Structure formats: structure tokens, C-alpha cells
Amino acid sequence: MEKIILISCASKKINQKSIAQNLYKSVLFQKNLQYAKSLNPDKIFILSAKYGLLKLDEEVEPYDKTLNKMRSCEIKEWATTVLNQLQKVVDLDKDEFVFLAGNNYRKFLLPSINNYKIPMLGLSIGKQLKWLTWKIKVIENCHKIHQLFNGMKKHSFPFNEQEIPENGIYILFEKGEFAHSTNRIVRIGTHTGNDTLLSRLKGHFVNENKDRSIFRKNIGRALLNKNKDLFLTQWEIDLTTKNARKLYSNSIDFIKQKEIERRITKYIQDNISFVVFQVDDKDKRLKLESRIISTISYCNACKPSQNWLGLSSPIEKIRKSGLWLVKELWKTPLSNTDMIELKQMLKIK
């Protein structure tokens, strides 16, 4: 399956022959194109009122034509032409289409396309520009933090405990996962207690207790759900409290639970690496953790591979975000001030 982005043409054009992506001068078109490119799709096409489907590098003459001034029957005829052009270069049944195009440019195409998104549906031109500006900034910041964290020293199991600060934030990467031309971040975490970052990491990598590590619990959920294992129901039971152990101990297959814990340990130790950086102030690290999580969850260019284990999770937020997380998603992303502060923490000029 490929990702295909379709952008509608614009009335404002330069007065000379040009490649299609340079022909249109409108701010909305340029923002749409910038956003489309930031998503790293497989293909981007322009929906032209005169030429139908245009490749970005296709050379064309300027023209004065728009679907917004055409009758419905003419738009239908145009759409039939475009669909014929599309069928030669994409799969209308299997590919994912993203429409950055007005209603007249998409309404007669949609019935022939199975999988599509219209991210700015119902927004006015002004609100579309605002949405695009915000989205582009989020993607830019997500790209920057991926580059920053991937440039740091990575740790994997067995890691040197002396290199872990007492307080801070950890960033996890997973084998086979890539985004922004580098390794994709799959989890961001911290701790609330003083001087407990190392114990938090051990809780993920070493200590086989799914009720003390939500990360381990989520890995287990995905492994069990992927195999349609009915033990998932028992896995969900939290045995942290004495009362819970009293109530449920007789109904838990602890031999099976230990087997799953061992599988999780092996998966994490074999596939997960991480970077850490020091943040001593609790409130500061909780705020920064939340904003890094939100930035990545909002970033449309930062999606999991088709083989990512998290896609087998029974939890929709994990599948949708591409992160081993359910909290702090889609809240307040990193601001310019946050980015400056983060670079200072990482001692990057």
C-alpha cells in the first residue's frame, strides 16, 4: 500500500511555462505542498482543472481555468479523466489517499477510492492556513528532536548503570522502526520519585513484573493479542495490591505468566535501545516528557512500520499513535522555547 497525496490547483499562477509545483503562487497551495512533502508520501499529484492529474515535475503552460466555475456535469467529466489517469499510476482499491483539495476537486473522485483522508474537511481557507502552519511546525520540531536524540549515545542491554543519571528522561527506539531519516522514537518516559531513573529502566529491561512496568504490560498485551492468546484476560489483572492477590491468585496461571514475562524480557533486550538525559527538577521533566510525547503523536510523518508489534495491541491509542504510550498523547506539543531549553539540556548549540 502506498500513500498518495492529491493537492488541488490554484488560480494564482506565474506567467510562464514551468514545472507544476512552481506554477501556482497561492499561499494555500504552497502550504499544502510543504505539508505534503513533510509527510514523505510515495507520490504527490496536483489536481489541475485543465490538465487533470499532474506530477510535481511535469512542465505545463499557465492557464485560466477552475472547477469552481464549472457545471456539475463538466466536473464529473473531469473526474472521470482524472480517475483514468490515476488508475495508470496508483491502486485505487489499496492505496491510501490524502486530499488537500476543495470539495469540487474531490467529490466525484471519492466514490471510486476505498481508503482516503480529508484532514481539513469543513475548514475555511483561513483555518486551513492556520492548521497547515501548525502542522508543519509540529513536524519540523519532531524531525529536530529525532535528529537530536539519535545523535546522542545509545544504550542497549546490558547497559552501564554508571552512565545513567539519577533523574531524567529516557527515549526508546525499536529495531526496524524508522522516521525522519533515522531511528523512530517509540516511547518517552520519566519517573516521579527522586533519583529513580535507573530503577525505572531496570523495571522495563530486567525486572519481570508487568504490574510494575506499563511498558512491559503493553508489550505483553501486543504479543498475546497477536497470537489470539486467551491468556490476555488473565494478563490484564493487576496483582499489585494484597487484596488483588487474594482475590485473583487462584485464577491466574502463573507458569504461563512467567513464560510471557520471559518473552517480554527477551523482546525488549533484543529490540529496544535508548538515550537518556538529565533533568533534576520533577515538574520540568514531567512537562517536557508530556510535550515530547504530544509532538510525536501529532506528527503525521512519524508513523510505525507495517511490521511494528504495537499494531497488534488491543489498545487503540497505541496503534493510532505508533507509541508504546496511552497518556500525554495529543496534548501540548513542544514550543520554540521548549526546543531552546531542550538543546541547552543536551548541551547542543
GROMACS .gro file of C-alpha atoms in nm:
model
  349
    1MET     CA    1   0.000   0.000   0.000
    2GLU     CA    2   0.129   0.344  -0.096
    3LYS     CA    3   0.043   0.685   0.043
    4ILE     CA    4  -0.078   0.923  -0.227
    5ILE     CA    5  -0.140   1.295  -0.169
    6LEU     CA    6  -0.365   1.494  -0.402
    7ILE     CA    7  -0.346   1.876  -0.397
    8SER     CA    8  -0.590   2.098  -0.585
    9CYS     CA    9  -0.452   2.362  -0.820
   10ALA     CA   10  -0.482   2.735  -0.751
   11SER     CA   11  -0.598   3.036  -0.953
   12LYS     CA   12  -0.285   3.245  -0.889
   13LYS     CA   13  -0.007   3.137  -1.125
   14ILE     CA   14   0.317   3.264  -1.269
   15ASN     CA   15   0.302   3.390  -1.630
   16GLN     CA   16   0.535   3.142  -1.794
   17LYS     CA   17   0.580   2.774  -1.862
   18SER     CA   18   0.701   2.593  -1.551
   19ILE     CA   19   0.708   2.263  -1.371
   20ALA     CA   20   0.375   2.214  -1.197
   21GLN     CA   21   0.490   2.258  -0.838
   22ASN     CA   22   0.631   2.603  -0.922
   23LEU     CA   23   0.336   2.720  -1.129
   24TYR     CA   24   0.094   2.807  -0.851
   25LYS     CA   25   0.161   3.114  -0.638
   26SER     CA   26  -0.117   3.098  -0.377
   27VAL     CA   27  -0.012   3.072  -0.012
   28LEU     CA   28  -0.259   2.789   0.044
   29PHE     CA   29  -0.112   2.583  -0.240
   30GLN     CA   30   0.243   2.639  -0.118
   31LYS     CA   31   0.148   2.543   0.238
   32ASN     CA   32  -0.034   2.233   0.113
   33LEU     CA   33   0.272   2.132  -0.088
   34GLN     CA   34   0.509   2.192   0.204
   35TYR     CA   35   0.289   1.984   0.433
   36ALA     CA   36   0.252   1.709   0.173
   37LYS     CA   37   0.629   1.680   0.127
   38SER     CA   38   0.686   1.669   0.504
   39LEU     CA   39   0.478   1.350   0.522
   40ASN     CA   40   0.724   1.165   0.294
   41PRO     CA   41   0.447   1.008   0.084
   42ASP     CA   42   0.507   0.770  -0.202
   43LYS     CA   43   0.354   1.006  -0.457
   44ILE     CA   44   0.219   1.362  -0.474
   45PHE     CA   45  -0.005   1.480  -0.756
   46ILE     CA   46  -0.172   1.809  -0.838
   47LEU     CA   47  -0.537   1.807  -0.943
   48SER     CA   48  -0.543   2.056  -1.229
   49ALA     CA   49  -0.869   2.193  -1.370
   50LYS     CA   50  -0.712   2.195  -1.717
   51TYR     CA   51  -0.464   1.908  -1.724
   52GLY     CA   52  -0.627   1.665  -1.479
   53LEU     CA   53  -0.357   1.478  -1.289
   54LEU     CA   54  -0.014   1.645  -1.280
   55LYS     CA   55   0.318   1.522  -1.147
   56LEU     CA   56   0.510   1.783  -0.950
   57ASP     CA   57   0.792   1.794  -1.204
   58GLU     CA   58   0.568   1.792  -1.509
   59GLU     CA   59   0.621   2.101  -1.727
   60VAL     CA   60   0.300   2.286  -1.817
   61GLU     CA   61   0.179   2.618  -1.953
   62PRO     CA   62  -0.015   2.860  -1.728
   63TYR     CA   63  -0.393   2.854  -1.769
   64ASP     CA   64  -0.709   3.026  -1.652
   65LYS     CA   65  -0.949   2.753  -1.551
   66THR     CA   66  -1.102   2.633  -1.223
   67LEU     CA   67  -1.356   2.367  -1.131
   68ASN     CA   68  -1.527   2.621  -0.907
   69LYS     CA   69  -1.670   2.790  -1.218
   70MET     CA   70  -1.772   2.470  -1.397
   71ARG     CA   71  -2.110   2.296  -1.409
   72SER     CA   72  -2.159   1.969  -1.224
   73CYS     CA   73  -2.165   1.764  -1.546
   74GLU     CA   74  -1.832   1.920  -1.650
   75ILE     CA   75  -1.676   1.839  -1.314
   76LYS     CA   76  -1.797   1.479  -1.345
   77GLU     CA   77  -1.636   1.454  -1.687
   78TRP     CA   78  -1.312   1.599  -1.544
   79ALA     CA   79  -1.322   1.348  -1.256
   80THR     CA   80  -1.361   1.057  -1.499
   81THR     CA   81  -1.049   1.173  -1.680
   82VAL     CA   82  -0.855   1.205  -1.354
   83LEU     CA   83  -0.963   0.857  -1.240
   84ASN     CA   84  -0.841   0.712  -1.568
   85GLN     CA   85  -0.508   0.888  -1.517
   86LEU     CA   86  -0.485   0.769  -1.156
   87GLN     CA   87  -0.553   0.406  -1.244
   88LYS     CA   88  -0.236   0.401  -1.453
   89VAL     CA   89  -0.007   0.506  -1.164
   90VAL     CA   90  -0.177   0.402  -0.836
   91ASP     CA   91  -0.406   0.137  -0.688
   92LEU     CA   92  -0.747   0.293  -0.621
   93ASP     CA   93  -0.852  -0.003  -0.407
   94LYS     CA   94  -0.547  -0.049  -0.185
   95ASP     CA   95  -0.353   0.279  -0.169
   96GLU     CA   96  -0.417   0.544   0.098
   97PHE     CA   97  -0.515   0.885  -0.040
   98VAL     CA   98  -0.487   1.218   0.141
   99PHE     CA   99  -0.689   1.500  -0.012
  100LEU     CA  100  -0.556   1.852   0.029
  101ALA     CA  101  -0.820   1.972  -0.211
  102GLY     CA  102  -1.153   2.151  -0.214
  103ASN     CA  103  -1.488   1.977  -0.243
  104ASN     CA  104  -1.526   2.028  -0.619
  105TYR     CA  105  -1.186   1.862  -0.674
  106ARG     CA  106  -1.267   1.552  -0.471
  107LYS     CA  107  -1.643   1.486  -0.458
  108PHE     CA  108  -1.663   1.280  -0.779
  109LEU     CA  109  -1.332   1.103  -0.711
  110LEU     CA  110  -1.417   0.973  -0.363
  111PRO     CA  111  -1.674   0.707  -0.465
  112SER     CA  112  -1.400   0.528  -0.664
  113ILE     CA  113  -1.143   0.535  -0.381
  114ASN     CA  114  -1.161   0.294  -0.087
  115ASN     CA  115  -0.911   0.444   0.156
  116TYR     CA  116  -0.891   0.821   0.190
  117LYS     CA  117  -0.850   1.104   0.440
  118ILE     CA  118  -0.957   1.468   0.422
  119PRO     CA  119  -0.763   1.628   0.710
  120MET     CA  120  -0.906   1.980   0.669
  121LEU     CA  121  -1.265   1.884   0.595
  122GLY     CA  122  -1.503   2.171   0.669
  123LEU     CA  123  -1.233   2.431   0.743
  124SER     CA  124  -1.241   2.778   0.589
  125ILE     CA  125  -0.939   2.899   0.391
  126GLY     CA  126  -0.814   3.096   0.689
  127LYS     CA  127  -0.847   2.799   0.923
  128GLN     CA  128  -0.678   2.573   0.667
  129LEU     CA  129  -0.378   2.806   0.658
  130LYS     CA  130  -0.364   2.814   1.037
  131TRP     CA  131  -0.392   2.433   1.058
  132LEU     CA  132  -0.121   2.380   0.797
  133THR     CA  133   0.116   2.627   0.965
  134TRP     CA  134   0.071   2.449   1.299
  135LYS     CA  135   0.110   2.102   1.148
  136ILE     CA  136   0.424   2.197   0.957
  137LYS     CA  137   0.578   2.338   1.276
  138VAL     CA  138   0.499   2.020   1.471
  139ILE     CA  139   0.655   1.804   1.200
  140GLU     CA  140   0.963   2.027   1.189
  141ASN     CA  141   1.007   2.000   1.566
  142CYS     CA  142   0.951   1.625   1.556
  143HIS     CA  143   1.220   1.599   1.290
  144LYS     CA  144   1.456   1.808   1.505
  145ILE     CA  145   1.412   1.600   1.819
  146HIS     CA  146   1.460   1.278   1.624
  147GLN     CA  147   1.787   1.416   1.491
  148LEU     CA  148   1.891   1.540   1.837
  149PHE     CA  149   1.819   1.218   2.023
  150ASN     CA  150   1.962   0.995   1.751
  151GLY     CA  151   2.283   1.197   1.777
  152MET     CA  152   2.327   1.103   2.142
  153LYS     CA  153   2.497   0.795   2.285
  154LYS     CA  154   2.260   0.497   2.265
  155HIS     CA  155   2.236   0.236   2.538
  156SER     CA  156   2.116  -0.120   2.496
  157PHE     CA  157   2.107  -0.420   2.726
  158PRO     CA  158   2.325  -0.481   2.918
  159PHE     CA  159   2.378  -0.111   2.980
  160ASN     CA  160   2.636   0.057   3.202
  161GLU     CA  161   2.450   0.173   3.513
  162GLN     CA  162   2.717   0.435   3.583
  163GLU     CA  163   2.614   0.619   3.265
  164ILE     CA  164   2.252   0.664   3.376
  165PRO     CA  165   2.174   0.992   3.558
  166GLU     CA  166   1.981   0.975   3.883
  167ASN     CA  167   1.700   1.190   3.744
  168GLY     CA  168   1.596   1.245   3.386
  169ILE     CA  169   1.405   1.142   3.076
  170TYR     CA  170   1.460   0.834   2.862
  171ILE     CA  171   1.385   0.798   2.490
  172LEU     CA  172   1.329   0.448   2.348
  173PHE     CA  173   1.397   0.323   1.995
  174GLU     CA  174   1.296  -0.012   1.846
  175LYS     CA  175   1.466  -0.222   1.580
  176GLY     CA  176   1.306  -0.193   1.238
  177GLU     CA  177   1.136   0.138   1.313
  178PHE     CA  178   1.239   0.449   1.120
  179ALA     CA  179   1.114   0.805   1.075
  180HIS     CA  180   1.264   1.139   0.975
  181SER     CA  181   1.553   0.957   0.802
  182THR     CA  182   1.665   0.799   1.126
  183ASN     CA  183   1.553   0.563   1.407
  184ARG     CA  184   1.195   0.625   1.516
  185ILE     CA  185   1.115   0.710   1.877
  186VAL     CA  186   0.866   0.457   2.017
  187ARG     CA  187   0.838   0.565   2.381
  188ILE     CA  188   0.929   0.858   2.604
  189GLY     CA  189   0.935   0.816   2.979
  190THR     CA  190   1.049   0.956   3.310
  191HIS     CA  191   0.989   0.899   3.682
  192THR     CA  192   0.818   1.080   3.970
  193GLY     CA  193   1.033   0.964   4.263
  194ASN     CA  194   1.370   1.120   4.343
  195ASP     CA  195   1.678   0.951   4.197
  196THR     CA  196   1.482   0.661   4.047
  197LEU     CA  197   1.557   0.681   3.673
  198LEU     CA  198   1.783   0.374   3.685
  199SER     CA  199   1.527   0.165   3.872
  200ARG     CA  200   1.265   0.275   3.619
  201LEU     CA  201   1.479   0.145   3.333
  202LYS     CA  202   1.552  -0.180   3.518
  203GLY     CA  203   1.178  -0.220   3.563
  204HIS     CA  204   1.147  -0.225   3.185
  205PHE     CA  205   1.455  -0.422   3.086
  206VAL     CA  206   1.521  -0.662   3.373
  207ASN     CA  207   1.255  -0.696   3.641
  208GLU     CA  208   0.988  -0.940   3.525
  209ASN     CA  209   0.679  -0.780   3.677
  210LYS     CA  210   0.426  -0.647   3.427
  211ASP     CA  211   0.231  -0.469   3.703
  212ARG     CA  212   0.533  -0.251   3.784
  213SER     CA  213   0.604  -0.152   3.423
  214ILE     CA  214   0.321  -0.040   3.196
  215PHE     CA  215   0.568  -0.070   2.907
  216ARG     CA  216   0.616  -0.440   2.978
  217LYS     CA  217   0.243  -0.484   3.022
  218ASN     CA  218   0.177  -0.325   2.683
  219ILE     CA  219   0.440  -0.539   2.510
  220GLY     CA  220   0.272  -0.845   2.664
  221ARG     CA  221  -0.070  -0.730   2.550
  222ALA     CA  222   0.053  -0.697   2.192
  223LEU     CA  223   0.231  -1.036   2.193
  224LEU     CA  224  -0.075  -1.213   2.333
  225ASN     CA  225  -0.323  -1.033   2.109
  226LYS     CA  226  -0.112  -1.101   1.801
  227ASN     CA  227  -0.132  -1.473   1.875
  228LYS     CA  228  -0.501  -1.453   1.977
  229ASP     CA  229  -0.395  -1.598   2.313
  230LEU     CA  230  -0.683  -1.615   2.562
  231PHE     CA  231  -0.436  -1.561   2.845
  232LEU     CA  232  -0.471  -1.191   2.764
  233THR     CA  233  -0.771  -1.180   3.001
  234GLN     CA  234  -0.555  -1.300   3.291
  235TRP     CA  235  -0.270  -1.074   3.182
  236GLU     CA  236  -0.493  -0.770   3.234
  237ILE     CA  237  -0.545  -0.846   3.601
  238ASP     CA  238  -0.333  -0.618   3.822
  239LEU     CA  239  -0.189  -0.811   4.117
  240THR     CA  240  -0.010  -0.516   4.276
  241THR     CA  241  -0.220  -0.498   4.592
  242LYS     CA  242  -0.251  -0.762   4.861
  243ASN     CA  243  -0.628  -0.764   4.819
  244ALA     CA  244  -0.598  -0.826   4.443
  245ARG     CA  245  -0.360  -1.116   4.501
  246LYS     CA  246  -0.604  -1.266   4.749
  247LEU     CA  247  -0.895  -1.231   4.508
  248TYR     CA  248  -0.732  -1.349   4.185
  249SER     CA  249  -0.433  -1.571   4.269
  250ASN     CA  250  -0.630  -1.892   4.228
  251SER     CA  251  -0.746  -1.789   3.879
  252ILE     CA  252  -0.404  -1.698   3.738
  253ASP     CA  253  -0.184  -1.943   3.550
  254PHE     CA  254   0.145  -1.823   3.699
  255ILE     CA  255   0.353  -2.065   3.495
  256LYS     CA  256   0.212  -1.912   3.176
  257GLN     CA  257   0.259  -1.564   3.319
  258LYS     CA  258   0.628  -1.630   3.384
  259GLU     CA  259   0.664  -1.762   3.030
  260ILE     CA  260   0.516  -1.441   2.889
  261GLU     CA  261   0.737  -1.230   3.116
  262ARG     CA  262   1.046  -1.409   2.981
  263ARG     CA  263   0.931  -1.349   2.623
  264ILE     CA  264   0.884  -0.979   2.700
  265THR     CA  265   1.229  -0.954   2.857
  266LYS     CA  266   1.387  -1.114   2.551
  267TYR     CA  267   1.193  -0.890   2.314
  268ILE     CA  268   1.290  -0.572   2.499
  269GLN     CA  269   1.654  -0.668   2.549
  270ASP     CA  270   1.690  -0.775   2.184
  271ASN     CA  271   1.499  -0.490   2.021
  272ILE     CA  272   1.497  -0.178   2.239
  273SER     CA  273   1.773   0.081   2.275
  274PHE     CA  274   1.755   0.418   2.447
  275VAL     CA  275   1.914   0.752   2.522
  276VAL     CA  276   1.886   0.941   2.850
  277PHE     CA  277   1.940   1.299   2.957
  278GLN     CA  278   1.945   1.458   3.298
  279VAL     CA  279   1.654   1.668   3.427
  280ASP     CA  280   1.666   1.707   3.804
  281ASP     CA  281   1.350   1.914   3.854
  282LYS     CA  282   1.045   1.685   3.870
  283ASP     CA  283   0.793   1.936   3.732
  284LYS     CA  284   1.024   2.027   3.446
  285ARG     CA  285   1.085   1.670   3.337
  286LEU     CA  286   0.714   1.581   3.357
  287LYS     CA  287   0.625   1.884   3.143
  288LEU     CA  288   0.899   1.810   2.891
  289GLU     CA  289   0.810   1.441   2.875
  290SER     CA  290   0.447   1.532   2.801
  291ARG     CA  291   0.537   1.778   2.526
  292ILE     CA  292   0.779   1.543   2.353
  293ILE     CA  293   0.509   1.273   2.358
  294SER     CA  294   0.249   1.514   2.217
  295THR     CA  295   0.481   1.638   1.944
  296ILE     CA  296   0.547   1.287   1.819
  297SER     CA  297   0.184   1.176   1.847
  298TYR     CA  298   0.072   1.478   1.639
  299CYS     CA  299   0.339   1.422   1.373
  300ASN     CA  300   0.188   1.263   1.062
  301ALA     CA  301   0.536   1.194   0.925
  302CYS     CA  302   0.626   0.974   1.220
  303LYS     CA  303   0.432   0.653   1.175
  304PRO     CA  304   0.513   0.288   1.252
  305SER     CA  305   0.620   0.028   1.001
  306GLN     CA  306   0.366  -0.233   0.890
  307ASN     CA  307   0.553  -0.491   1.098
  308TRP     CA  308   0.560  -0.291   1.423
  309LEU     CA  309   0.450  -0.510   1.714
  310GLY     CA  310   0.238  -0.227   1.857
  311LEU     CA  311  -0.006  -0.258   1.568
  312SER     CA  312  -0.115  -0.586   1.730
  313SER     CA  313  -0.201  -0.408   2.055
  314PRO     CA  314  -0.564  -0.428   2.170
  315ILE     CA  315  -0.529  -0.062   2.274
  316GLU     CA  316  -0.633   0.180   2.001
  317LYS     CA  317  -0.419   0.469   2.130
  318ILE     CA  318  -0.104   0.262   2.086
  319ARG     CA  319  -0.199   0.156   1.734
  320LYS     CA  320  -0.303   0.509   1.636
  321SER     CA  321  -0.007   0.697   1.786
  322GLY     CA  322   0.265   0.448   1.696
  323LEU     CA  323   0.396   0.483   2.052
  324TRP     CA  324   0.405   0.244   2.346
  325LEU     CA  325   0.203   0.501   2.540
  326VAL     CA  326  -0.154   0.588   2.628
  327LYS     CA  327  -0.101   0.903   2.835
  328GLU     CA  328   0.003   1.256   2.730
  329LEU     CA  329  -0.088   1.193   2.367
  330TRP     CA  330  -0.221   1.480   2.154
  331LYS     CA  331  -0.188   1.747   2.422
  332THR     CA  332   0.050   2.047   2.408
  333PRO     CA  333   0.345   1.994   2.171
  334LEU     CA  334   0.692   2.145   2.206
  335SER     CA  335   0.711   2.523   2.165
  336ASN     CA  336   1.005   2.721   2.031
  337THR     CA  337   1.101   2.799   2.391
  338ASP     CA  338   1.088   2.428   2.479
  339MET     CA  339   1.316   2.349   2.186
  340ILE     CA  340   1.572   2.605   2.302
  341GLU     CA  341   1.557   2.470   2.658
  342LEU     CA  342   1.593   2.112   2.533
  343LYS     CA  343   1.905   2.198   2.334
  344GLN     CA  344   2.052   2.364   2.643
  345MET     CA  345   1.985   2.049   2.848
  346LEU     CA  346   2.155   1.838   2.582
  347LYS     CA  347   2.439   2.091   2.565
  348ILE     CA  348   2.381   2.146   2.193
  349LYS     CA  349   2.449   2.488   2.042
   0.00000   0.00000   0.00000
